[in-house]
Amino acid sequence: MKLCGADIIVRTLIEQGATTVFGYPGGQIINVYDSLYKYRDEITHILTAHEQGATHAADGFARATGKPGVVIATSGPGATNLVTGIATAYLDSVPMIAITGNVPTSQLGTDSFQEIDITGITLPITKHNYVVGSVEELADTIREAFRLAISGRPGPVLIDVPKDIQIAQCEFTEQEPVTMEPRQAAKEIRIKDAAECVNLSQKPFIYFGGGMLTSGAQEELLQLAELLDAPIGCSLMGISAIPTDHPRFLGMQGMHGHYACSMAMHRADCIIALGVRFNDRVTGNRAKFATHAQIIHIDVDGAELDKTVSAAHSMRGDLKLTLQKLIPLLSQKKLPDWRKTIEGLKAEERRTLDNRPGLTPRSAILTLNKYLGENTPVATDVGQHQMWAAQNLNFKTSRRFISSGGLGTMGFGMGAAMGAAIGTGERSVLVTGDGGFGMCLNELATAVTYHIPMVILLMNNGVLGMVRQWQTLFFDKHYSNTVLDRKTDFVRLAEAFGAVGYHAETPEQLDEALKKAFSENGPALVECMIDKDEFVLPMLPPGGSMDDIITKVGESDE
Amino acid sequence: MNNFTIAVLVRNQFGVLNRVTSMFRRRRFNINSLTVSETESPGLSRITVSSSGLETDKKQLINQLYKLPDVCSIKELDITESVTCELMLIKVKNDPESRADVRDAASAFGAKTLDYTRESIIMRLTGTTRELDAFTDLMRDYTILEICRTGIVSLERGSTTIRKMEI
């Protein structure tokens, strides 16, 4: 069947199973929008308020479903507005397909109206990108992009399609959806060496990250933990991969990680690191990081091995397949002493927990927990609220914590929560702050238009809390440009967009507001007032080691 | 710090050199020499990179290259197990006082004179990077007007080829 390029783009998306896409039309992508109109019974396009919101929505969709998120934009500013969203997906290894229109091939390179070199701009933030050279190669380019996006370590791929190629025609034959490149286990010899090392360990610690969600190796992970009698911790990106209340799970490690988890990792003699990249927010001072431990590092991306932390045994391979080969080589451990140490750390953590009465960040998140269903996706923005959420949210299902870890993109949450709700068909939750929400709150319009069921818990402290926290601790309380002191009435703002809004200043009001918000059909915002001097604790100071961990800030400080 | 040379076969796509060098730039790899050329197959280009760094830098460079979809195969070329050379064009002032010395040096190094005028001499020299450096150093005693070097190209000795991906 002979089709024009624009039709081929949409048919290929449908062929690849991408039947929900996000985007924003414009002059150089108008033909594709005509095709979206033509095939509207087979593909749904969600029109966002801004292209950035569309990328975050595609990202949230992908994180919640594991399927690539698709975003479409026009040339020039449409394309550049995707940049933050693509970079966010790149840093967190999220499969995404971005399709941009561009000026006709003959005008490329002449600074035409709304022409921008988007492949040049996105070179460092995509797994790969393409300028399509002819309509004949269009369908296969999109197929290759899907394959790249989902294979190995997933990531975003951008396809730039000049307008003349959207118009030109050629034969199109539908194909089967692409499959990912075959996964491979690490080399046997390396697994064997690592197994010997693990078998000698008296204090093993298992540490996983976002790679666990990609590989789906949870069953093997838990089997490994039982076999080694080991505690489990995760990075921010790993949250929700296993149920929060699993008895072996100590929670998140890192700058604001759980005390017991960070300390257990510090004291371990063997760290089995699965699908993590030892980011600086995880290690603190690398010279003092886990000095007593032999690190066994498994990752599908060979470039992550020995990049920031040198491991005793590093292996490139799929987690699931590699663990399946590693487990039979390990002997069953019983480590009562190590268990006792861990129990001691957990008790210590319980003692330092924030149990103050009234509406505190922790009590707000614990109240939210009551209303979360088993499958509720929870997205966050970036800052203090993100850490409070990461520390205190309860998850039962994998892929339900959606947060910008690598890039730390404020404004990510609103789009991501919409995408997650659309992808899963579940009511989603956004935990946000007044700073991050302010960046992309225009997407409330989208949520209202599409009746997206979502609850926005806006933790309003009137300041850019995370930066303020650093200013308090490390900059002599010079609150430079972190006091927002805006006059925004968030309840009326929500109402102005056509959503409902509630305001809470006490635990009772919050509970009541959340109860109402969770019974709404569309988006509902709950503004929850938080004191501006609340801290995220514990805190490992930047560049510090576990010996510098801050678990308490003196009352007299503020 | 060690010097190492890596040969990379890449898909002969528009912008492929930019992809490779952009990665070197953003990850701050130190590149001493880089050449790109056609190969025995029309769809593939060959990039020869010479860099210096620690063993971990080398590993990181290879692993990062491996992630670029346009990269088909990568091989580190062992100095003793490969044939390596570089070409240089050098233009020096043609001075009656030093003319004979320049010629002597050229003949000792096997440099060929390609252009000879009253004012200048252009010579071509192929050899290892070290030989080219040594010749350049000698010429500094006279007046060097311009130098242009290709960067190194390298092939493994014997019948083995780069075609099999080795990571």
XYZ file of C-alpha atoms in Angstrom:
725
model
C 0.000 0.000 0.000
C 1.348 3.411 -0.987
C 1.367 5.946 1.865
C 2.807 9.369 2.506
C 5.598 9.758 5.079
C 3.272 11.211 7.721
C 0.943 8.207 7.365
C 3.936 5.881 7.531
C 5.033 7.470 10.820
C 1.614 6.957 12.392
C 1.125 3.453 10.905
C 4.547 2.391 12.155
C 3.774 3.718 15.638
C 0.539 1.710 15.644
C 2.411 -1.313 14.304
C 4.874 -1.010 17.210
C 2.040 -0.925 19.725
C 2.371 2.771 20.523
C -1.311 3.594 20.535
C -1.083 6.472 23.026
C 1.237 9.326 22.138
C 1.836 12.766 23.618
C 2.642 15.943 21.763
C 1.944 19.357 20.414
C 1.320 20.314 16.766
C 3.037 22.951 14.657
C 3.885 23.947 11.102
C 6.513 21.348 10.248
C 4.688 18.405 11.841
C 1.192 19.333 10.596
C 1.144 16.440 8.128
C 1.697 13.948 10.917
C -1.186 15.534 12.828
C -3.322 15.070 9.735
C -2.442 11.376 9.817
C -3.187 11.222 13.544
C -6.628 12.583 12.651
C -7.024 10.001 9.923
C -6.101 7.065 12.172
C -7.693 8.468 15.348
C -9.643 5.268 15.936
C -6.395 3.347 16.324
C -4.141 5.850 18.081
C -4.822 8.393 20.820
C -2.921 11.643 20.913
C -2.793 13.565 24.187
C -2.351 17.278 23.608
C -0.378 18.805 26.451
C 0.004 22.456 27.402
C 3.714 22.532 26.563
C 6.081 20.176 24.762
C 8.076 19.682 27.961
C 4.938 18.336 29.634
C 4.507 15.956 26.715
C 7.990 14.469 27.151
C 7.505 14.059 30.884
C 4.131 12.419 30.221
C 5.720 10.032 27.706
C 8.427 9.383 30.288
C 5.916 8.685 33.090
C 3.994 6.428 30.721
C 7.170 4.489 29.942
C 8.343 4.176 33.536
C 4.957 2.921 34.698
C 4.399 0.462 31.842
C 7.899 -0.506 30.709
C 6.836 0.283 27.146
C 8.452 3.110 25.197
C 6.744 6.480 25.584
C 6.202 8.450 22.400
C 6.317 12.211 22.060
C 5.715 14.279 18.921
C 6.646 17.920 18.383
C 7.227 20.403 15.643
C 10.551 21.889 14.574
C 12.430 24.740 16.258
C 10.964 25.699 19.653
C 8.771 22.600 19.669
C 11.888 20.492 19.391
C 13.978 22.474 21.880
C 11.151 22.277 24.425
C 11.674 18.509 24.412
C 15.267 18.783 25.530
C 14.776 18.726 29.318
C 12.337 15.836 29.028
C 14.627 13.818 26.783
C 17.598 14.459 29.083
C 15.501 13.373 32.071
C 14.673 10.107 30.307
C 18.288 9.621 29.236
C 19.721 9.998 32.725
C 17.189 7.522 34.136
C 17.411 5.061 31.207
C 13.771 5.376 30.167
C 12.745 4.079 26.720
C 11.326 6.962 24.702
C 10.734 7.802 21.059
C 10.718 11.495 20.186
C 9.533 12.446 16.708
C 10.139 15.984 15.503
C 9.221 17.666 12.248
C 11.749 19.829 10.528
C 11.899 22.189 7.560
C 12.039 20.568 4.100
C 15.368 18.906 3.263
C 16.225 21.592 0.703
C 16.009 24.267 3.423
C 18.006 22.395 6.076
C 21.087 24.327 7.115
C 19.795 27.693 5.943
C 18.375 28.984 9.255
C 14.818 28.802 7.926
C 11.871 29.788 10.103
C 11.653 27.433 13.086
C 14.622 25.415 11.886
C 16.884 24.009 14.569
C 19.541 21.298 14.541
C 17.720 19.129 17.048
C 19.830 16.050 16.309
C 22.923 18.117 17.091
C 21.326 19.432 20.270
C 20.197 16.018 21.489
C 23.364 14.124 20.552
C 24.595 13.859 24.159
C 21.141 13.078 25.627
C 19.854 10.360 23.326
C 20.977 6.783 22.817
C 20.902 7.649 19.148
C 19.137 10.018 16.825
C 18.297 10.278 13.138
C 17.567 12.805 10.456
C 15.511 10.793 8.017
C 16.988 11.102 4.520
C 14.213 9.584 2.403
C 10.661 8.349 2.791
C 11.820 4.833 1.848
C 13.909 4.526 5.000
C 11.326 6.136 7.303
C 9.493 3.040 8.569
C 12.675 1.058 9.163
C 14.268 4.003 10.954
C 11.325 4.148 13.367
C 11.535 0.387 13.879
C 15.252 0.572 14.571
C 14.587 3.444 16.994
C 12.105 1.308 18.940
C 14.553 -1.557 19.056
C 17.334 0.693 20.322
C 15.091 2.373 22.884
C 14.103 -0.919 24.535
C 17.327 -2.932 24.163
C 20.099 -3.288 26.717
C 20.083 -0.190 28.860
C 16.961 1.582 27.601
C 16.920 5.244 26.641
C 15.440 7.922 24.411
C 15.857 7.970 20.632
C 14.936 10.971 18.506
C 13.830 10.926 14.868
C 13.847 14.219 12.991
C 11.679 14.130 9.868
C 11.934 16.970 7.339
C 8.570 18.051 5.998
C 9.159 16.908 2.403
C 9.657 13.384 3.702
C 6.326 13.541 5.521
C 4.721 14.412 2.180
C 6.605 12.037 -0.146
C 5.037 8.637 -0.767
C 6.271 5.077 -0.897
C 5.135 1.511 -0.358
C 4.418 0.530 3.219
C 4.011 -2.988 4.533
C 3.146 -3.514 8.143
C 5.548 -5.639 10.168
C 5.585 -7.296 13.556
C 6.598 -5.145 16.523
C 10.347 -5.217 17.062
C 11.797 -7.225 19.907
C 14.702 -6.232 22.084
C 18.177 -7.459 21.268
C 18.654 -10.801 23.030
C 19.706 -10.439 26.640
C 22.912 -12.073 27.715
C 24.291 -13.286 30.983
C 27.755 -12.202 32.084
C 30.724 -14.425 31.193
C 30.743 -17.696 33.144
C 34.299 -17.286 34.336
C 33.509 -13.902 35.849
C 30.394 -15.259 37.541
C 32.476 -18.091 38.983
C 35.102 -15.720 40.365
C 32.421 -13.517 41.859
C 30.699 -16.515 43.451
C 33.903 -17.476 45.254
C 34.153 -13.977 46.634
C 30.512 -13.940 47.748
C 30.868 -17.327 49.395
C 33.621 -15.960 51.647
C 31.521 -13.028 52.780
C 30.313 -12.759 56.355
C 28.452 -9.474 55.884
C 26.883 -9.459 52.441
C 24.700 -6.587 51.310
C 22.579 -6.539 48.176
C 22.121 -3.205 46.518
C 19.956 -2.690 43.458
C 18.927 0.229 41.252
C 16.809 1.061 38.249
C 18.310 -1.853 36.318
C 16.252 -4.169 38.525
C 13.039 -2.740 37.048
C 14.366 -3.049 33.507
C 15.581 -6.602 33.889
C 12.709 -7.792 36.080
C 15.040 -9.879 38.221
C 13.125 -9.448 41.475
C 12.514 -13.156 41.945
C 16.237 -13.887 41.643
C 17.046 -10.932 43.901
C 14.892 -12.254 46.729
C 16.230 -15.767 46.213
C 19.762 -14.404 46.455
C 18.945 -12.537 49.671
C 17.513 -15.678 51.283
C 20.512 -17.705 50.207
C 23.006 -15.190 51.569
C 20.942 -14.226 54.611
C 21.568 -10.680 53.422
C 19.801 -7.356 53.782
C 18.689 -5.498 50.661
C 18.928 -1.818 49.882
C 18.252 0.199 46.762
C 19.027 3.473 45.061
C 16.331 6.088 44.448
C 15.771 4.542 41.019
C 15.164 1.099 42.476
C 12.271 2.092 44.730
C 9.109 0.015 44.192
C 10.938 -2.880 42.536
C 10.254 -4.993 45.621
C 7.531 -4.366 48.234
C 8.588 -1.713 50.743
C 7.577 -3.914 53.657
C 9.700 -6.908 52.640
C 11.456 -8.004 55.845
C 14.906 -7.962 54.246
C 14.457 -4.558 52.656
C 16.143 -1.599 54.344
C 14.973 1.007 51.859
C 16.922 3.595 49.968
C 20.637 4.276 50.287
C 22.369 7.567 49.552
C 22.584 11.206 50.544
C 19.109 11.065 52.103
C 18.822 7.314 52.326
C 17.502 5.307 55.233
C 19.930 5.214 58.113
C 19.986 1.436 58.489
C 20.460 0.955 54.765
C 23.327 3.405 54.426
C 25.059 2.079 57.535
C 24.594 -1.572 56.544
C 26.175 -0.823 53.188
C 29.015 0.990 54.925
C 29.694 -1.964 57.218
C 29.245 -4.746 54.683
C 32.222 -6.841 53.595
C 30.644 -7.656 50.247
C 28.262 -5.484 48.221
C 26.409 -7.150 45.402
C 25.439 -4.200 43.239
C 22.758 -4.886 40.656
C 21.893 -2.395 37.930
C 23.296 0.660 39.688
C 25.838 3.249 38.650
C 27.284 4.499 41.950
C 26.325 8.108 41.388
C 27.925 10.741 43.640
C 24.628 11.128 45.530
C 24.997 7.472 46.483
C 28.661 7.224 47.349
C 29.420 10.620 48.876
C 33.196 10.771 49.176
C 34.289 7.931 46.918
C 37.573 7.446 48.703
C 35.700 6.658 51.919
C 32.841 4.731 50.316
C 32.339 1.165 51.539
C 36.033 0.760 52.260
C 35.595 -2.632 53.951
C 33.647 -4.164 51.104
C 34.459 -6.158 48.030
C 32.092 -4.908 45.372
C 30.475 -7.275 42.904
C 28.981 -5.123 40.192
C 26.599 -6.431 37.552
C 25.203 -4.103 34.906
C 23.951 -4.439 31.365
C 26.004 -1.374 30.402
C 29.703 -2.190 30.435
C 30.567 1.497 30.642
C 29.079 1.664 34.143
C 31.541 -0.906 35.436
C 34.535 0.640 37.187
C 33.360 4.084 36.072
C 33.159 5.792 39.458
C 33.849 2.977 41.901
C 36.211 0.135 41.121
C 34.699 -3.242 41.811
C 36.473 -6.442 42.793
C 34.336 -8.285 40.273
C 32.519 -6.419 37.557
C 30.368 -8.117 34.982
C 28.489 -6.901 31.962
C 25.244 -8.783 31.578
C 21.519 -8.905 32.107
C 20.719 -9.076 35.831
C 18.137 -11.827 35.632
C 20.186 -14.139 33.433
C 23.400 -13.466 35.340
C 21.802 -14.038 38.748
C 20.293 -17.272 37.460
C 23.829 -18.468 36.783
C 25.315 -17.022 39.953
C 22.787 -18.415 42.438
C 23.566 -22.132 41.898
C 27.235 -21.431 42.676
C 26.494 -19.948 46.083
C 26.247 -21.792 49.355
C 23.468 -21.213 51.867
C 24.556 -18.829 54.602
C 23.358 -18.347 58.141
C 24.729 -15.119 59.542
C 23.222 -14.468 62.983
C 25.858 -11.857 63.907
C 25.272 -9.849 60.746
C 21.535 -10.130 61.266
C 21.956 -8.796 64.777
C 23.966 -5.864 63.486
C 21.236 -5.092 60.976
C 18.518 -5.352 63.624
C 20.534 -2.944 65.766
C 20.768 -0.482 62.878
C 17.053 -0.760 62.259
C 16.342 -0.073 65.923
C 18.642 2.940 65.771
C 16.767 4.150 62.690
C 13.439 3.778 64.474
C 14.775 5.899 67.303
C 15.710 8.712 64.943
C 12.416 8.652 63.048
C 10.459 11.854 63.041
C 7.401 11.131 65.184
C 6.515 14.671 66.126
C 2.804 15.325 66.420
C 0.998 17.597 63.982
C 1.385 18.048 60.261
C 4.979 17.174 59.451
C 6.433 16.079 56.119
C 6.585 12.491 57.326
C 3.076 12.450 58.765
C 1.764 13.907 55.499
C 3.315 11.085 53.456
C 2.156 8.459 55.966
C -1.386 9.821 55.656
C -1.089 9.631 51.874
C -0.002 5.983 52.200
C -3.432 5.113 53.626
C -5.072 6.079 50.360
C -2.688 4.392 47.942
C -4.003 1.347 46.183
C -1.764 -1.613 45.388
C -1.163 -0.319 41.905
C -1.232 3.437 42.414
C 1.659 5.107 40.609
C 3.203 7.977 42.573
C 5.253 10.583 40.738
C 7.289 13.311 42.361
C 9.027 16.497 41.442
C 12.489 17.190 42.766
C 13.527 18.494 46.140
C 12.689 17.887 49.775
C 9.238 16.469 49.082
C 10.845 13.962 46.708
C 13.094 12.658 49.465
C 10.278 12.602 52.041
C 8.238 10.609 49.533
C 11.115 8.263 48.730
C 11.749 7.642 52.418
C 8.177 7.106 53.538
C 5.989 5.903 50.688
C 4.762 2.353 50.736
C 4.858 0.365 47.512
C 3.550 -3.071 46.712
C 3.881 -3.112 42.944
C 6.895 -2.637 40.735
C 7.267 0.511 38.570
C 5.031 2.587 40.792
C 7.544 5.146 42.042
C 8.208 7.651 39.273
C 10.854 10.206 40.028
C 13.612 12.048 38.211
C 16.727 10.630 39.834
C 19.626 11.283 37.499
C 18.829 14.695 36.084
C 16.758 15.863 39.069
C 14.257 17.747 36.941
C 11.938 20.092 38.797
C 8.654 20.225 36.880
C 8.906 16.549 35.935
C 6.113 15.336 38.173
C 2.997 16.845 36.674
C 3.552 15.395 33.195
C 4.921 12.144 34.598
C 1.902 11.589 36.843
C -0.426 12.133 33.883
C 1.526 9.727 31.719
C 1.582 7.128 34.481
C -2.184 7.391 34.987
C -2.809 7.049 31.263
C -0.355 4.157 30.923
C -1.667 2.121 33.829
C -5.333 3.109 33.788
C -4.974 3.766 37.515
C -5.504 6.952 39.470
C -2.037 8.425 39.892
C -0.590 10.608 42.603
C 1.805 13.497 42.317
C 3.769 14.484 45.377
C 5.198 17.903 44.676
C 6.383 21.125 46.251
C 5.413 24.694 45.528
C 8.682 25.230 43.629
C 8.538 22.231 41.296
C 4.797 22.471 40.792
C 5.215 26.092 39.766
C 7.438 25.045 36.893
C 4.940 22.935 34.951
C 1.559 23.545 36.570
C 0.188 24.490 33.157
C -0.338 20.743 32.630
C -3.258 20.935 35.064
C -5.148 22.105 31.989
C -4.268 18.831 30.243
C -5.268 16.721 33.242
C -8.636 18.491 33.390
C -9.252 18.237 29.642
C -8.623 14.492 29.565
C -10.301 13.841 32.963
C -7.117 12.193 34.176
C -7.740 10.825 37.653
C -4.902 12.099 39.776
C -4.308 13.459 43.239
C -1.751 16.208 43.607
C -0.305 16.463 47.085
C 1.346 19.863 47.079
C 3.643 20.262 50.051
C 3.732 24.014 50.318
C 6.464 25.488 52.487
C 6.821 28.767 50.615
C 10.502 28.152 49.993
C 12.809 26.167 47.750
C 13.324 23.813 50.634
C 16.213 21.657 49.478
C 18.406 24.574 48.499
C 17.326 26.324 51.691
C 18.404 23.278 53.683
C 21.889 23.537 52.159
C 21.921 27.264 52.827
C 21.036 26.587 56.451
C 23.692 23.939 56.885
C 26.513 25.113 54.670
C 25.925 28.766 53.739
C 25.374 30.523 57.073
C 21.641 30.812 56.487
C 22.050 33.157 53.568
C 18.668 32.440 52.032
C 19.587 33.726 48.628
C 16.595 33.485 46.272
C 15.004 30.522 47.968
C 12.189 32.359 49.748
C 9.298 32.262 47.309
C 6.790 34.262 49.328
C 4.380 34.102 46.423
C 0.763 35.035 46.776
C -0.508 32.080 44.731
C -3.759 30.640 46.050
C -3.323 27.034 44.955
C -6.906 26.019 45.722
C -8.301 28.742 43.527
C -5.610 28.052 40.957
C -6.787 24.444 40.722
C -10.363 25.648 40.436
C -9.418 28.135 37.723
C -8.048 25.244 35.668
C -11.283 23.332 36.227
C -9.928 20.957 38.865
C -10.842 20.817 42.531
C -8.586 22.035 45.305
C -8.328 21.527 49.058
C -6.251 23.197 51.702
C -4.890 21.464 54.801
C -3.023 22.799 57.804
C -3.638 20.008 60.306
C -3.373 16.223 60.090
C -7.168 15.968 60.322
C -7.701 18.436 57.500
C -5.151 16.591 55.371
C -6.831 13.262 55.973
C -10.212 14.723 55.119
C -8.881 16.483 52.015
C -7.146 13.345 50.731
C -10.277 11.308 51.311
C -12.250 13.731 49.149
C -9.480 14.031 46.555
C -9.295 10.261 46.118
C -13.026 10.124 45.438
C -12.852 12.673 42.595
C -12.973 11.520 38.997
C -10.553 14.041 37.555
C -7.529 15.827 38.979
C -7.709 17.069 42.553
C -5.131 19.182 44.319
C -4.452 19.038 48.034
C -2.329 21.843 49.361
C -0.621 20.758 52.527
C 1.170 23.422 54.529
C 4.678 22.523 55.680
C 6.988 24.572 57.829
C 9.745 26.246 55.830
C 12.474 24.977 58.133
C 11.724 21.286 57.889
C 14.775 19.200 57.003
C 15.310 16.065 55.023
C 17.147 13.721 57.337
C 19.286 11.788 57.564
C 21.696 13.676 55.382
C 25.089 12.690 54.167
C 26.788 16.017 53.421
C 27.981 16.326 49.810
C 31.422 14.751 49.528
C 31.115 13.324 53.042
C 31.300 9.751 54.260
C 29.058 7.706 56.539
C 30.956 9.071 59.533
C 29.611 12.537 58.713
C 25.961 11.484 58.537
C 23.570 14.055 60.000
C 20.558 12.489 61.687
C 19.451 15.419 63.773
C 19.595 19.180 63.500
C 19.622 21.007 66.810
C 16.328 22.603 67.850
C 18.139 25.817 68.688
C 19.313 26.052 65.085
C 16.146 27.682 63.958
C 49.590 7.278 31.877
C 49.980 5.077 28.850
C 49.535 5.679 25.186
C 47.125 3.409 23.406
C 45.682 3.110 19.939
C 42.179 1.945 19.178
C 40.748 1.112 15.785
C 36.995 1.495 15.352
C 34.840 0.394 12.446
C 31.772 2.572 12.126
C 28.735 2.638 9.888
C 29.409 5.145 7.158
C 26.513 7.400 8.195
C 26.063 11.111 7.971
C 27.488 12.718 11.091
C 29.150 9.607 12.487
C 32.467 11.364 13.140
C 30.561 14.017 15.077
C 28.931 11.342 17.223
C 32.263 9.810 18.103
C 34.114 13.061 18.769
C 31.164 14.542 20.667
C 31.322 11.580 23.029
C 35.080 12.100 23.516
C 34.495 15.764 24.256
C 31.688 15.387 26.776
C 33.385 12.563 28.625
C 36.666 14.437 28.559
C 38.837 11.855 26.876
C 42.224 13.107 25.882
C 42.739 12.466 22.162
C 46.232 12.699 20.695
C 45.409 11.721 17.158
C 42.326 10.767 15.201
C 42.002 9.644 11.620
C 38.983 8.629 9.604
C 39.104 6.836 6.306
C 37.218 4.648 3.905
C 37.668 0.913 4.188
C 37.449 -2.221 2.086
C 33.659 -2.103 2.414
C 31.699 0.920 1.213
C 29.306 0.918 4.183
C 32.055 1.187 6.768
C 34.571 3.809 7.809
C 37.572 3.222 10.004
C 38.524 5.539 12.816
C 41.947 5.255 14.416
C 42.164 6.977 17.780
C 45.303 7.423 19.735
C 44.876 8.523 23.310
C 46.659 8.449 26.609
C 45.410 7.702 30.065
C 45.103 5.118 32.772
C 43.926 1.568 32.156
C 40.497 2.572 33.523
C 40.308 5.506 31.082
C 41.031 3.142 28.217
C 38.367 0.694 29.368
C 35.859 3.509 29.757
C 36.677 4.853 26.300
C 36.180 1.451 24.702
C 32.961 0.819 26.616
C 31.543 4.204 25.723
C 32.414 3.673 22.051
C 30.736 0.302 22.191
C 27.457 1.980 23.176
C 27.257 4.081 20.018
C 24.914 2.280 17.623
C 27.007 3.308 14.619
C 30.053 1.518 15.998
C 30.442 -1.952 14.477
C 33.679 -3.133 16.012
C 36.482 -1.950 18.215
C 39.987 -3.236 18.671
C 42.878 -2.042 20.718
C 46.010 -2.232 18.604
C 49.045 -3.535 20.419
C 52.071 -1.504 19.340
C 54.286 -4.546 18.840
C 51.598 -6.551 17.076
C 50.621 -3.882 14.591
C 52.032 -1.732 11.837
C 51.497 1.943 12.475
C 52.373 5.000 10.486
C 51.646 8.631 9.994
C 52.280 11.067 7.155
C 53.581 14.597 7.476
C 54.023 17.473 5.078
C 56.502 20.044 6.270
C 57.355 23.365 4.690
C 60.664 24.984 5.664
C 62.366 28.140 4.566
C 64.813 27.654 1.696
C 67.819 29.427 3.057
C 71.170 29.128 1.169
C 72.975 28.776 4.515
C 70.958 25.795 5.734
C 69.828 24.245 2.463
C 72.452 21.484 2.561
C 71.691 20.582 6.188
C 67.985 20.356 5.485
C 68.650 18.090 2.545
C 70.956 15.868 4.592
C 68.386 15.498 7.309
C 65.699 14.770 4.741
C 67.726 12.061 3.132
C 68.627 10.531 6.504
C 64.917 10.276 7.347
C 63.850 9.326 3.836
C 61.703 12.433 3.430
C 60.775 13.207 -0.145
C 60.884 16.734 -1.537
C 57.582 17.588 -3.194
C 58.001 21.281 -3.838
C 61.149 23.300 -4.207
C 61.176 27.077 -4.717
C 63.578 29.888 -3.986
C 61.767 30.610 -0.733
C 60.641 27.255 0.525
C 60.887 23.483 0.438
C 57.979 21.095 1.097
C 58.915 17.592 2.200
C 56.824 14.511 2.798
C 57.721 12.043 5.482
C 55.939 8.881 6.485
C 56.842 6.887 9.524
C 56.007 6.389 13.126
C 54.842 9.292 15.234
C 58.235 9.235 16.935
C 60.138 9.546 13.658
C 57.944 12.429 12.565
C 58.460 14.144 15.910
C 62.212 13.660 15.648
C 62.357 15.092 12.141
C 60.213 18.056 13.186
C 62.550 18.649 16.074
C 65.567 18.695 13.748
C 63.847 21.137 11.436
C 63.317 23.532 14.329
C 66.987 24.478 13.889
C 65.935 26.074 10.600
C 62.718 27.915 9.899
C 59.555 25.825 9.779
C 56.834 27.633 7.848
C 54.008 25.105 8.105
C 53.318 21.542 9.192
C 50.411 19.280 8.413
C 50.132 15.722 9.818
C 47.512 13.098 9.122
C 47.388 11.354 12.466
C 48.192 7.692 12.724
C 46.774 4.766 10.810
C 47.350 1.271 12.021
C 46.741 -2.342 10.997
C 47.388 -5.531 12.888
C 50.212 -7.762 11.680
C 49.259 -11.070 10.090
C 45.894 -12.067 8.704
C 43.693 -11.104 11.660
C 41.244 -8.276 11.075
C 39.153 -5.978 13.195
C 35.910 -7.530 12.016
C 35.305 -9.613 15.092
C 34.034 -7.408 17.896
C 36.260 -7.612 20.919
C 35.305 -5.974 24.139
